[in-house]
Amino acid sequence: MSEVVLEQPPKAIPLETPEELNLLTPRQLAWRRFKRHRLALISGVILVIMYLVAGFAEFFAPYVTTSRNVSAINAPPMDVRFFEHDGTFHIRPFVYGYDLHINEHTWAREYTENPEKIYPLRFFARGETYELWNLFEGDIHLFIAENEEGEGYIHFLGTDQLGRDVFSRVIYGGRISLSIGMLGIGLTLFLGVLFGGFAGYLGGWVDRIVQRMIEVLQSLPTLPLWMALTAALPAHWSSLRIYFGVTIILSLFGWTALARQVRGRFLALRNEDFVIAARLIGSGQNRIIFKHMMPSFLSHTITTATLAVPGVILGETALSFLGIGIRPPIVSWGVLMEQAQNYQVISMTPWILYPGLFVVIAVMAFNVLGDGLRDAADPYNMGGQ
Amino acid sequence: MMTDNILEIRNLGVRFQTDTGVTNALNDVNFDVPRGKVTAIVGESGSGKSVTANCIMRLLQPPGKIVSGSIQFNPSRTEPFDIVAIRDRDPRIYELHGGLISMVFQEPMTALSPVHRVGNQVSEAILCHRDVSKEGAMAEARDMLRRVGIPNIDTRIEMYPFEFSGGMRQRVVIAMALVCNPEVLICDEPTTALDVTIQAEILTLIKDLQAELSNSIIFITHDIGIVAQIADYVVVMYQGRVLEIGTVRQVLKDPLHPYTKGLLAAIPGNVPKNVRLSTIATAVGDADITTPFPLKSVGDGRLVSLP
Amino acid sequence: MLHYVIKRLGTMVLTLAFISVIVFVVIQLPPGDIVTSTLERMEASGMQASDEYVQNLRARYNLDKPLYLQYLNWIFNFVQGDLGYSYIYSKPVNELVWERLGYTLLITISAVIFTWVVAVPFGIYSAVRQYSIGDYFVTVVALVGLATPNFLLALLVMFFAWEWFGISIGGLYSMEFRDQSFSIPKLFDLLSRLWIPGSVVGMGGTAVTMRILRANLLDELNKPYVVTARAKGVKPIKLIFKYPLRIAINPFISTLGLLLPTLISGEAIVSMVLNLPTTGRMLLQALLAQDMYLAGSFLMLLAILTVVGMLISDLVLAWSDPRIRYE
């Protein structure tokens, strides 16, 4: 939906003379301003890590999404330890295996740690085979847990009702949820620049129609409409087509704010001296648009689009949670939380809400990063102050 | 005993601390404001004129901070006090604001609240200082607005500032400043944002009202022409220091400090035709105007910062 | 002002006309319709439908007419108050939607109230004490609130209410009132429970509103007219409330208009998690079953709710800001 404006008190920077400042390119100036937004910088780093891990999910996740550990159904998260219960120290971190009990009153499965079963963590070890991006076969994982006999498992965010590792599924789910965000802003940007550009450059009735369209779209409650559209996606479609369908649906309503901004910039620029000058020396219309007008605001527009990512991620999560978004076997963070429909399930296995934590972190990071980028790329904020 | 000076500013120092460093906006500023006269403070932008005014009004905002000195205020209505020394929550501050000292700002466009009616804004100044009814305050406001020359007062008083022209707004601001009959009126470049013809009208208005109300005026400007028209005394400031003090006649006819000479040489109309107008810098030439010499008396009540 | 109201009403009708087309297209999108899905089920249970039966069925739902006639028929009846017939409930839509829509409205209003009650004081505090520890704290809470999906928040609230206090907060009424007919104690019970969905739905909007108010107020606090007011002797508290807040509140009112779509969206999903008898669950069922009159009515009514809400916020804005009124 919208933005949180996050400022920080201006931080002291090493003094530079105005002469030195004048030598910097706009990009360098923007980078200097961005660096001063410490939180935005941290958010950027968090997001890079998240995208890297999601991109190489096969390597970072100890298990593949469909792999089931039948001896651990709805098992709680494990602690990674250096010390045994009796105090023995291991240089190699390890986890205790589970012991299963059936509660005599409730017939619920209960897992406890078994200090006899010590599964040390092994890094860059061979585990389940996978196909990275459906292209390369491999079996090296960042870490797995295995003892000398080749037994062991690690579920440090627990398992779900089929015994699948929540941590691994969160990593794979990130690939979908985060990429939807990225694809979504690509589309949003395209639609926003297209409609905003036409409206602002051509003006007249085109402008009026686009304006009206934006008003209509902005006054619609999005979720019910998203629900209607995703529910309309044919049931026989493959998960992959559904994935693209959902992405398109989520972007259909997100471009309005961006289009308004682009329109405004075009309108303002039409009468700027440098544009008139370009027209007077006989530049063609395309040249004026692409060489003179667009570069002066495009970076700001792109960074503003970052602020549309959270809406897309949250939308996907909500729809998948309702069972009408991404469909299994593809997993996304929303799909992972689909089981958590009522508090009985949550109070039995609260760890199935962990994917939600990652949603919150990703969305927060995008919001903060977007703010920082927008301020840094604002062409009207060039002074460096 | 009442002194002749309504304000006596001594060793005033103001510092702005920002991330790009520390700036000493005022250094050891000393001057007096004679009672019932117009004192002009002249200088380029950044010379500390407005900062001085804000100190007198206790309106200095962080990161600005008064680091030294005193501003002795000798009003005829209440006990004298040092404006710098009183605490932020001292009730005398509210009495000071608009009651004893008021201010006319540079930008009449933005100095008025856009969402309140003009009459409301002027009468509020009265309600802040005197225990009168709203109707009474409104009647006084109407009176004041008429005195500053607002026509069609009955309709105008119900209008919003954005329905007024720049000159009219400045008249409203002046009415607002004078409605409680303050002892000191600070005019911070009140005509800079206006057209030349309107400038003259506003200046005449301020002069007439001063003659009528006989309050003391501090007039801040960078325009020597205005100084000649309106002021009795002149304080020349440069880079947060006072360089020269004297009567208008003394300073304009016979400037002593090289900077003042430069300033006067840079006024259009002061040089013969066909002679290129000099900048302040070229007119000052090699003379040393940056060393902070203390003010010394040179007779006839004149003070100048020279070795 | 009258001129403005008329102009604004005109735009609203136009917007609603556009929206009705969008809604109609959206509910027509799924391949197949009620008749084909009925036939599928009949075939699945081994029955054969005669051509005549199919014809009759199509005629009954107007499916034999061209699309634009179907639309005109639908919208014409809609405007006259005939919302059509729900085939999954075998009831007129009118009997199904109004109570649910009422509860949606109730929860949305309580979310708006929550938003204001929380956002205004904290927004002011945050602006007046800029860069204080309290400001940072409020900022962080706002960031987290903005990033948390509504349904997750609802789940967490439900979970902790159950774990810590042993209360079930699902539903709009407590157990003992659930089957009773309407009474004053039941009303109080409703009001005492309303703040939970209200606050969950309003959380994200509160964060946004608070930050907008803070930013606006900071802008205004540095404006010359505030200094002017100080210089004429207005005391600090009045200075904030009478001047900058008065202006900062204007964009704030218009934000309320922008907020409504979000609030109504949030309400749809939160009510499903908290098991509230509002539009969310039934809309989802209707969509999945392609019950076009029911789904269409819900979508249209929710849109009307939003657009009327935005109209009201615009009129309030015009009333509070003379610059718009005199435009």
JSON list of N, CA and C in Angstrom, two decimals, chain A residues 222-284:
[
{"chain": "A", "resi": 222, "resn": "THR", "atom": "N", "xyz": [-8.39, -4.00, -2.85]},
{"chain": "A", "resi": 222, "resn": "THR", "atom": "CA", "xyz": [-7.63, -4.90, -3.71]},
{"chain": "A", "resi": 222, "resn": "THR", "atom": "C", "xyz": [-7.82, -6.37, -3.39]},
{"chain": "A", "resi": 223, "resn": "LEU", "atom": "N", "xyz": [-7.81, -6.72, -2.10]},
{"chain": "A", "resi": 223, "resn": "LEU", "atom": "CA", "xyz": [-7.80, -8.15, -1.78]},
{"chain": "A", "resi": 223, "resn": "LEU", "atom": "C", "xyz": [-9.01, -8.88, -2.35]},
{"chain": "A", "resi": 224, "resn": "PRO", "atom": "N", "xyz": [-10.24, -8.40, -2.16]},
{"chain": "A", "resi": 224, "resn": "PRO", "atom": "CA", "xyz": [-11.37, -9.10, -2.74]},
{"chain": "A", "resi": 224, "resn": "PRO", "atom": "C", "xyz": [-11.24, -9.27, -4.25]},
{"chain": "A", "resi": 225, "resn": "LEU", "atom": "N", "xyz": [-10.69, -8.23, -4.89]},
{"chain": "A", "resi": 225, "resn": "LEU", "atom": "CA", "xyz": [-10.54, -8.33, -6.34]},
{"chain": "A", "resi": 225, "resn": "LEU", "atom": "C", "xyz": [-9.46, -9.34, -6.72]},
{"chain": "A", "resi": 226, "resn": "TRP", "atom": "N", "xyz": [-8.34, -9.30, -5.97]},
{"chain": "A", "resi": 226, "resn": "TRP", "atom": "CA", "xyz": [-7.30, -10.31, -6.18]},
{"chain": "A", "resi": 226, "resn": "TRP", "atom": "C", "xyz": [-7.89, -11.70, -6.01]},
{"chain": "A", "resi": 227, "resn": "MET", "atom": "N", "xyz": [-8.70, -11.82, -4.96]},
{"chain": "A", "resi": 227, "resn": "MET", "atom": "CA", "xyz": [-9.31, -13.13, -4.70]},
{"chain": "A", "resi": 227, "resn": "MET", "atom": "C", "xyz": [-10.13, -13.56, -5.90]},
{"chain": "A", "resi": 228, "resn": "ALA", "atom": "N", "xyz": [-10.93, -12.64, -6.42]},
{"chain": "A", "resi": 228, "resn": "ALA", "atom": "CA", "xyz": [-11.79, -12.98, -7.55]},
{"chain": "A", "resi": 228, "resn": "ALA", "atom": "C", "xyz": [-10.95, -13.40, -8.75]},
{"chain": "A", "resi": 229, "resn": "LEU", "atom": "N", "xyz": [-9.85, -12.65, -8.98]},
{"chain": "A", "resi": 229, "resn": "LEU", "atom": "CA", "xyz": [-9.05, -12.96, -10.16]},
{"chain": "A", "resi": 229, "resn": "LEU", "atom": "C", "xyz": [-8.27, -14.26, -10.01]},
{"chain": "A", "resi": 230, "resn": "THR", "atom": "N", "xyz": [-7.67, -14.47, -8.84]},
{"chain": "A", "resi": 230, "resn": "THR", "atom": "CA", "xyz": [-6.90, -15.71, -8.69]},
{"chain": "A", "resi": 230, "resn": "THR", "atom": "C", "xyz": [-7.83, -16.91, -8.64]},
{"chain": "A", "resi": 231, "resn": "ALA", "atom": "N", "xyz": [-9.01, -16.72, -8.08]},
{"chain": "A", "resi": 231, "resn": "ALA", "atom": "CA", "xyz": [-9.96, -17.83, -8.07]},
{"chain": "A", "resi": 231, "resn": "ALA", "atom": "C", "xyz": [-10.37, -18.18, -9.49]},
{"chain": "A", "resi": 232, "resn": "ALA", "atom": "N", "xyz": [-10.21, -17.22, -10.39]},
{"chain": "A", "resi": 232, "resn": "ALA", "atom": "CA", "xyz": [-10.60, -17.47, -11.78]},
{"chain": "A", "resi": 232, "resn": "ALA", "atom": "C", "xyz": [-9.52, -18.19, -12.56]},
{"chain": "A", "resi": 233, "resn": "LEU", "atom": "N", "xyz": [-8.30, -18.31, -11.98]},
{"chain": "A", "resi": 233, "resn": "LEU", "atom": "CA", "xyz": [-7.25, -19.03, -12.71]},
{"chain": "A", "resi": 233, "resn": "LEU", "atom": "C", "xyz": [-7.66, -20.50, -12.82]},
{"chain": "A", "resi": 234, "resn": "PRO", "atom": "N", "xyz": [-7.60, -21.07, -14.01]},
{"chain": "A", "resi": 234, "resn": "PRO", "atom": "CA", "xyz": [-8.11, -22.43, -14.22]},
{"chain": "A", "resi": 234, "resn": "PRO", "atom": "C", "xyz": [-7.41, -23.44, -13.30]},
{"chain": "A", "resi": 235, "resn": "ALA", "atom": "N", "xyz": [-8.18, -24.36, -12.80]},
{"chain": "A", "resi": 235, "resn": "ALA", "atom": "CA", "xyz": [-7.65, -25.33, -11.86]},
{"chain": "A", "resi": 235, "resn": "ALA", "atom": "C", "xyz": [-6.63, -26.26, -12.52]},
{"chain": "A", "resi": 236, "resn": "HIS", "atom": "N", "xyz": [-6.75, -26.43, -13.83]},
{"chain": "A", "resi": 236, "resn": "HIS", "atom": "CA", "xyz": [-5.87, -27.40, -14.48]},
{"chain": "A", "resi": 236, "resn": "HIS", "atom": "C", "xyz": [-4.52, -26.81, -14.85]},
{"chain": "A", "resi": 237, "resn": "TRP", "atom": "N", "xyz": [-4.32, -25.54, -14.61]},
{"chain": "A", "resi": 237, "resn": "TRP", "atom": "CA", "xyz": [-3.04, -24.94, -14.94]},
{"chain": "A", "resi": 237, "resn": "TRP", "atom": "C", "xyz": [-1.94, -25.56, -14.09]},
{"chain": "A", "resi": 238, "resn": "SER", "atom": "N", "xyz": [-0.72, -25.55, -14.67]},
{"chain": "A", "resi": 238, "resn": "SER", "atom": "CA", "xyz": [0.42, -26.04, -13.89]},
{"chain": "A", "resi": 238, "resn": "SER", "atom": "C", "xyz": [0.78, -25.00, -12.83]},
{"chain": "A", "resi": 239, "resn": "SER", "atom": "N", "xyz": [1.50, -25.44, -11.80]},
{"chain": "A", "resi": 239, "resn": "SER", "atom": "CA", "xyz": [1.88, -24.52, -10.73]},
{"chain": "A", "resi": 239, "resn": "SER", "atom": "C", "xyz": [2.66, -23.35, -11.28]},
{"chain": "A", "resi": 240, "resn": "LEU", "atom": "N", "xyz": [3.46, -23.62, -12.29]},
{"chain": "A", "resi": 240, "resn": "LEU", "atom": "CA", "xyz": [4.31, -22.56, -12.83]},
{"chain": "A", "resi": 240, "resn": "LEU", "atom": "C", "xyz": [3.45, -21.48, -13.50]},
{"chain": "A", "resi": 241, "resn": "ARG", "atom": "N", "xyz": [2.46, -21.91, -14.28]},
{"chain": "A", "resi": 241, "resn": "ARG", "atom": "CA", "xyz": [1.59, -20.93, -14.91]},
{"chain": "A", "resi": 241, "resn": "ARG", "atom": "C", "xyz": [0.80, -20.15, -13.88]},
{"chain": "A", "resi": 242, "resn": "ILE", "atom": "N", "xyz": [0.36, -20.86, -12.84]},
{"chain": "A", "resi": 242, "resn": "ILE", "atom": "CA", "xyz": [-0.34, -20.18, -11.75]},
{"chain": "A", "resi": 242, "resn": "ILE", "atom": "C", "xyz": [0.55, -19.10, -11.14]},
{"chain": "A", "resi": 243, "resn": "TYR", "atom": "N", "xyz": [1.82, -19.48, -10.98]},
{"chain": "A", "resi": 243, "resn": "TYR", "atom": "CA", "xyz": [2.79, -18.55, -10.39]},
{"chain": "A", "resi": 243, "resn": "TYR", "atom": "C", "xyz": [2.85, -17.26, -11.21]},
{"chain": "A", "resi": 244, "resn": "PHE", "atom": "N", "xyz": [2.96, -17.41, -12.55]},
{"chain": "A", "resi": 244, "resn": "PHE", "atom": "CA", "xyz": [3.01, -16.20, -13.37]},
{"chain": "A", "resi": 244, "resn": "PHE", "atom": "C", "xyz": [1.67, -15.46, -13.35]},
{"chain": "A", "resi": 245, "resn": "GLY", "atom": "N", "xyz": [0.59, -16.26, -13.35]},
{"chain": "A", "resi": 245, "resn": "GLY", "atom": "CA", "xyz": [-0.74, -15.65, -13.30]},
{"chain": "A", "resi": 245, "resn": "GLY", "atom": "C", "xyz": [-0.90, -14.78, -12.06]},
{"chain": "A", "resi": 246, "resn": "VAL", "atom": "N", "xyz": [-0.52, -15.34, -10.92]},
{"chain": "A", "resi": 246, "resn": "VAL", "atom": "CA", "xyz": [-0.64, -14.60, -9.66]},
{"chain": "A", "resi": 246, "resn": "VAL", "atom": "C", "xyz": [0.20, -13.33, -9.71]},
{"chain": "A", "resi": 247, "resn": "THR", "atom": "N", "xyz": [1.42, -13.46, -10.26]},
{"chain": "A", "resi": 247, "resn": "THR", "atom": "CA", "xyz": [2.29, -12.28, -10.34]},
{"chain": "A", "resi": 247, "resn": "THR", "atom": "C", "xyz": [1.63, -11.18, -11.15]},
{"chain": "A", "resi": 248, "resn": "ILE", "atom": "N", "xyz": [1.07, -11.56, -12.29]},
{"chain": "A", "resi": 248, "resn": "ILE", "atom": "CA", "xyz": [0.43, -10.54, -13.13]},
{"chain": "A", "resi": 248, "resn": "ILE", "atom": "C", "xyz": [-0.75, -9.91, -12.41]},
{"chain": "A", "resi": 249, "resn": "ILE", "atom": "N", "xyz": [-1.56, -10.74, -11.77]},
{"chain": "A", "resi": 249, "resn": "ILE", "atom": "CA", "xyz": [-2.73, -10.22, -11.07]},
{"chain": "A", "resi": 249, "resn": "ILE", "atom": "C", "xyz": [-2.30, -9.23, -9.98]},
{"chain": "A", "resi": 250, "resn": "LEU", "atom": "N", "xyz": [-1.21, -9.60, -9.26]},
{"chain": "A", "resi": 250, "resn": "LEU", "atom": "CA", "xyz": [-0.78, -8.71, -8.17]},
{"chain": "A", "resi": 250, "resn": "LEU", "atom": "C", "xyz": [-0.26, -7.38, -8.71]},
{"chain": "A", "resi": 251, "resn": "SER", "atom": "N", "xyz": [0.30, -7.40, -9.92]},
{"chain": "A", "resi": 251, "resn": "SER", "atom": "CA", "xyz": [0.84, -6.14, -10.45]},
{"chain": "A", "resi": 251, "resn": "SER", "atom": "C", "xyz": [-0.23, -5.27, -11.09]},
{"chain": "A", "resi": 252, "resn": "LEU", "atom": "N", "xyz": [-1.38, -5.89, -11.42]},
{"chain": "A", "resi": 252, "resn": "LEU", "atom": "CA", "xyz": [-2.40, -5.16, -12.16]},
{"chain": "A", "resi": 252, "resn": "LEU", "atom": "C", "xyz": [-2.88, -3.92, -11.43]},
{"chain": "A", "resi": 253, "resn": "PHE", "atom": "N", "xyz": [-2.85, -3.97, -10.09]},
{"chain": "A", "resi": 253, "resn": "PHE", "atom": "CA", "xyz": [-3.40, -2.83, -9.35]},
{"chain": "A", "resi": 253, "resn": "PHE", "atom": "C", "xyz": [-2.31, -1.98, -8.72]},
{"chain": "A", "resi": 254, "resn": "GLY", "atom": "N", "xyz": [-1.04, -2.42, -8.86]},
{"chain": "A", "resi": 254, "resn": "GLY", "atom": "CA", "xyz": [0.01, -1.75, -8.11]},
{"chain": "A", "resi": 254, "resn": "GLY", "atom": "C", "xyz": [0.68, -0.60, -8.84]},
{"chain": "A", "resi": 255, "resn": "TRP", "atom": "N", "xyz": [0.35, -0.41, -10.12]},
{"chain": "A", "resi": 255, "resn": "TRP", "atom": "CA", "xyz": [1.14, 0.53, -10.90]},
{"chain": "A", "resi": 255, "resn": "TRP", "atom": "C", "xyz": [0.65, 1.97, -10.77]},
{"chain": "A", "resi": 256, "resn": "THR", "atom": "N", "xyz": [-0.49, 2.17, -10.11]},
{"chain": "A", "resi": 256, "resn": "THR", "atom": "CA", "xyz": [-1.13, 3.49, -10.17]},
{"chain": "A", "resi": 256, "resn": "THR", "atom": "C", "xyz": [-0.28, 4.60, -9.55]},
{"chain": "A", "resi": 257, "resn": "ALA", "atom": "N", "xyz": [0.29, 4.31, -8.37]},
{"chain": "A", "resi": 257, "resn": "ALA", "atom": "CA", "xyz": [1.06, 5.36, -7.71]},
{"chain": "A", "resi": 257, "resn": "ALA", "atom": "C", "xyz": [2.25, 5.76, -8.58]},
{"chain": "A", "resi": 258, "resn": "LEU", "atom": "N", "xyz": [2.88, 4.74, -9.16]},
{"chain": "A", "resi": 258, "resn": "LEU", "atom": "CA", "xyz": [4.04, 4.98, -9.99]},
{"chain": "A", "resi": 258, "resn": "LEU", "atom": "C", "xyz": [3.67, 5.79, -11.23]},
{"chain": "A", "resi": 259, "resn": "ALA", "atom": "N", "xyz": [2.53, 5.42, -11.84]},
{"chain": "A", "resi": 259, "resn": "ALA", "atom": "CA", "xyz": [2.09, 6.13, -13.04]},
{"chain": "A", "resi": 259, "resn": "ALA", "atom": "C", "xyz": [1.84, 7.59, -12.72]},
{"chain": "A", "resi": 260, "resn": "ARG", "atom": "N", "xyz": [1.26, 7.85, -11.55]},
{"chain": "A", "resi": 260, "resn": "ARG", "atom": "CA", "xyz": [1.02, 9.23, -11.15]},
{"chain": "A", "resi": 260, "resn": "ARG", "atom": "C", "xyz": [2.32, 10.02, -11.09]},
{"chain": "A", "resi": 261, "resn": "GLN", "atom": "N", "xyz": [3.33, 9.36, -10.50]},
{"chain": "A", "resi": 261, "resn": "GLN", "atom": "CA", "xyz": [4.61, 10.04, -10.35]},
{"chain": "A", "resi": 261, "resn": "GLN", "atom": "C", "xyz": [5.24, 10.33, -11.71]},
{"chain": "A", "resi": 262, "resn": "VAL", "atom": "N", "xyz": [5.24, 9.31, -12.57]},
{"chain": "A", "resi": 262, "resn": "VAL", "atom": "CA", "xyz": [5.84, 9.48, -13.90]},
{"chain": "A", "resi": 262, "resn": "VAL", "atom": "C", "xyz": [5.10, 10.57, -14.67]},
{"chain": "A", "resi": 263, "resn": "ARG", "atom": "N", "xyz": [3.78, 10.54, -14.58]},
{"chain": "A", "resi": 263, "resn": "ARG", "atom": "CA", "xyz": [2.97, 11.54, -15.26]},
{"chain": "A", "resi": 263, "resn": "ARG", "atom": "C", "xyz": [3.35, 12.94, -14.79]},
{"chain": "A", "resi": 264, "resn": "GLY", "atom": "N", "xyz": [3.46, 13.07, -13.47]},
{"chain": "A", "resi": 264, "resn": "GLY", "atom": "CA", "xyz": [3.80, 14.37, -12.90]},
{"chain": "A", "resi": 264, "resn": "GLY", "atom": "C", "xyz": [5.15, 14.86, -13.41]},
{"chain": "A", "resi": 265, "resn": "ARG", "atom": "N", "xyz": [6.11, 13.94, -13.45]},
{"chain": "A", "resi": 265, "resn": "ARG", "atom": "CA", "xyz": [7.45, 14.33, -13.90]},
{"chain": "A", "resi": 265, "resn": "ARG", "atom": "C", "xyz": [7.44, 14.76, -15.36]},
{"chain": "A", "resi": 266, "resn": "PHE", "atom": "N", "xyz": [6.71, 13.98, -16.18]},
{"chain": "A", "resi": 266, "resn": "PHE", "atom": "CA", "xyz": [6.63, 14.33, -17.60]},
{"chain": "A", "resi": 266, "resn": "PHE", "atom": "C", "xyz": [6.01, 15.71, -17.79]},
{"chain": "A", "resi": 267, "resn": "LEU", "atom": "N", "xyz": [4.93, 15.93, -17.06]},
{"chain": "A", "resi": 267, "resn": "LEU", "atom": "CA", "xyz": [4.25, 17.22, -17.18]},
{"chain": "A", "resi": 267, "resn": "LEU", "atom": "C", "xyz": [5.18, 18.36, -16.82]},
{"chain": "A", "resi": 268, "resn": "ALA", "atom": "N", "xyz": [5.93, 18.16, -15.72]},
{"chain": "A", "resi": 268, "resn": "ALA", "atom": "CA", "xyz": [6.82, 19.21, -15.25]},
{"chain": "A", "resi": 268, "resn": "ALA", "atom": "C", "xyz": [7.95, 19.42, -16.25]},
{"chain": "A", "resi": 269, "resn": "LEU", "atom": "N", "xyz": [8.45, 18.29, -16.80]},
{"chain": "A", "resi": 269, "resn": "LEU", "atom": "CA", "xyz": [9.62, 18.38, -17.66]},
{"chain": "A", "resi": 269, "resn": "LEU", "atom": "C", "xyz": [9.30, 18.99, -19.02]},
{"chain": "A", "resi": 270, "resn": "ARG", "atom": "N", "xyz": [8.05, 18.81, -19.46]},
{"chain": "A", "resi": 270, "resn": "ARG", "atom": "CA", "xyz": [7.69, 19.29, -20.80]},
{"chain": "A", "resi": 270, "resn": "ARG", "atom": "C", "xyz": [8.06, 20.75, -21.00]},
{"chain": "A", "resi": 271, "resn": "ASN", "atom": "N", "xyz": [7.97, 21.50, -19.89]},
{"chain": "A", "resi": 271, "resn": "ASN", "atom": "CA", "xyz": [8.23, 22.94, -20.03]},
{"chain": "A", "resi": 271, "resn": "ASN", "atom": "C", "xyz": [9.57, 23.36, -19.46]},
{"chain": "A", "resi": 272, "resn": "GLU", "atom": "N", "xyz": [10.40, 22.37, -19.10]},
{"chain": "A", "resi": 272, "resn": "GLU", "atom": "CA", "xyz": [11.72, 22.72, -18.60]},
{"chain": "A", "resi": 272, "resn": "GLU", "atom": "C", "xyz": [12.57, 23.28, -19.74]},
{"chain": "A", "resi": 273, "resn": "ASP", "atom": "N", "xyz": [13.49, 24.17, -19.36]},
{"chain": "A", "resi": 273, "resn": "ASP", "atom": "CA", "xyz": [14.31, 24.80, -20.38]},
{"chain": "A", "resi": 273, "resn": "ASP", "atom": "C", "xyz": [15.08, 23.80, -21.21]},
{"chain": "A", "resi": 274, "resn": "PHE", "atom": "N", "xyz": [15.64, 22.78, -20.53]},
{"chain": "A", "resi": 274, "resn": "PHE", "atom": "CA", "xyz": [16.52, 21.89, -21.31]},
{"chain": "A", "resi": 274, "resn": "PHE", "atom": "C", "xyz": [15.74, 21.07, -22.32]},
{"chain": "A", "resi": 275, "resn": "VAL", "atom": "N", "xyz": [14.46, 20.79, -22.01]},
{"chain": "A", "resi": 275, "resn": "VAL", "atom": "CA", "xyz": [13.64, 20.05, -22.97]},
{"chain": "A", "resi": 275, "resn": "VAL", "atom": "C", "xyz": [13.26, 20.95, -24.14]},
{"chain": "A", "resi": 276, "resn": "ILE", "atom": "N", "xyz": [12.89, 22.18, -23.81]},
{"chain": "A", "resi": 276, "resn": "ILE", "atom": "CA", "xyz": [12.55, 23.13, -24.87]},
{"chain": "A", "resi": 276, "resn": "ILE", "atom": "C", "xyz": [13.77, 23.36, -25.76]},
{"chain": "A", "resi": 277, "resn": "ALA", "atom": "N", "xyz": [14.94, 23.47, -25.10]},
{"chain": "A", "resi": 277, "resn": "ALA", "atom": "CA", "xyz": [16.17, 23.68, -25.87]},
{"chain": "A", "resi": 277, "resn": "ALA", "atom": "C", "xyz": [16.40, 22.52, -26.81]},
{"chain": "A", "resi": 278, "resn": "ALA", "atom": "N", "xyz": [16.18, 21.29, -26.31]},
{"chain": "A", "resi": 278, "resn": "ALA", "atom": "CA", "xyz": [16.37, 20.12, -27.16]},
{"chain": "A", "resi": 278, "resn": "ALA", "atom": "C", "xyz": [15.41, 20.16, -28.34]},
{"chain": "A", "resi": 279, "resn": "ARG", "atom": "N", "xyz": [14.18, 20.60, -28.07]},
{"chain": "A", "resi": 279, "resn": "ARG", "atom": "CA", "xyz": [13.20, 20.67, -29.15]},
{"chain": "A", "resi": 279, "resn": "ARG", "atom": "C", "xyz": [13.63, 21.72, -30.18]},
{"chain": "A", "resi": 280, "resn": "LEU", "atom": "N", "xyz": [14.16, 22.84, -29.66]},
{"chain": "A", "resi": 280, "resn": "LEU", "atom": "CA", "xyz": [14.52, 23.93, -30.55]},
{"chain": "A", "resi": 280, "resn": "LEU", "atom": "C", "xyz": [15.69, 23.58, -31.45]},
{"chain": "A", "resi": 281, "resn": "ILE", "atom": "N", "xyz": [16.63, 22.75, -30.96]},
{"chain": "A", "resi": 281, "resn": "ILE", "atom": "CA", "xyz": [17.74, 22.39, -31.84]},
{"chain": "A", "resi": 281, "resn": "ILE", "atom": "C", "xyz": [17.34, 21.24, -32.75]},
{"chain": "A", "resi": 282, "resn": "GLY", "atom": "N", "xyz": [16.08, 20.85, -32.71]},
{"chain": "A", "resi": 282, "resn": "GLY", "atom": "CA", "xyz": [15.57, 19.92, -33.68]},
{"chain": "A", "resi": 282, "resn": "GLY", "atom": "C", "xyz": [15.67, 18.45, -33.33]},
{"chain": "A", "resi": 283, "resn": "SER", "atom": "N", "xyz": [15.78, 18.14, -32.01]},
{"chain": "A", "resi": 283, "resn": "SER", "atom": "CA", "xyz": [15.78, 16.73, -31.63]},
{"chain": "A", "resi": 283, "resn": "SER", "atom": "C", "xyz": [14.42, 16.12, -31.92]},
{"chain": "A", "resi": 284, "resn": "GLY", "atom": "N", "xyz": [14.44, 14.87, -32.34]},
{"chain": "A", "resi": 284, "resn": "GLY", "atom": "CA", "xyz": [13.19, 14.17, -32.59]},
{"chain": "A", "resi": 284, "resn": "GLY", "atom": "C", "xyz": [12.49, 13.84, -31.28]}
]
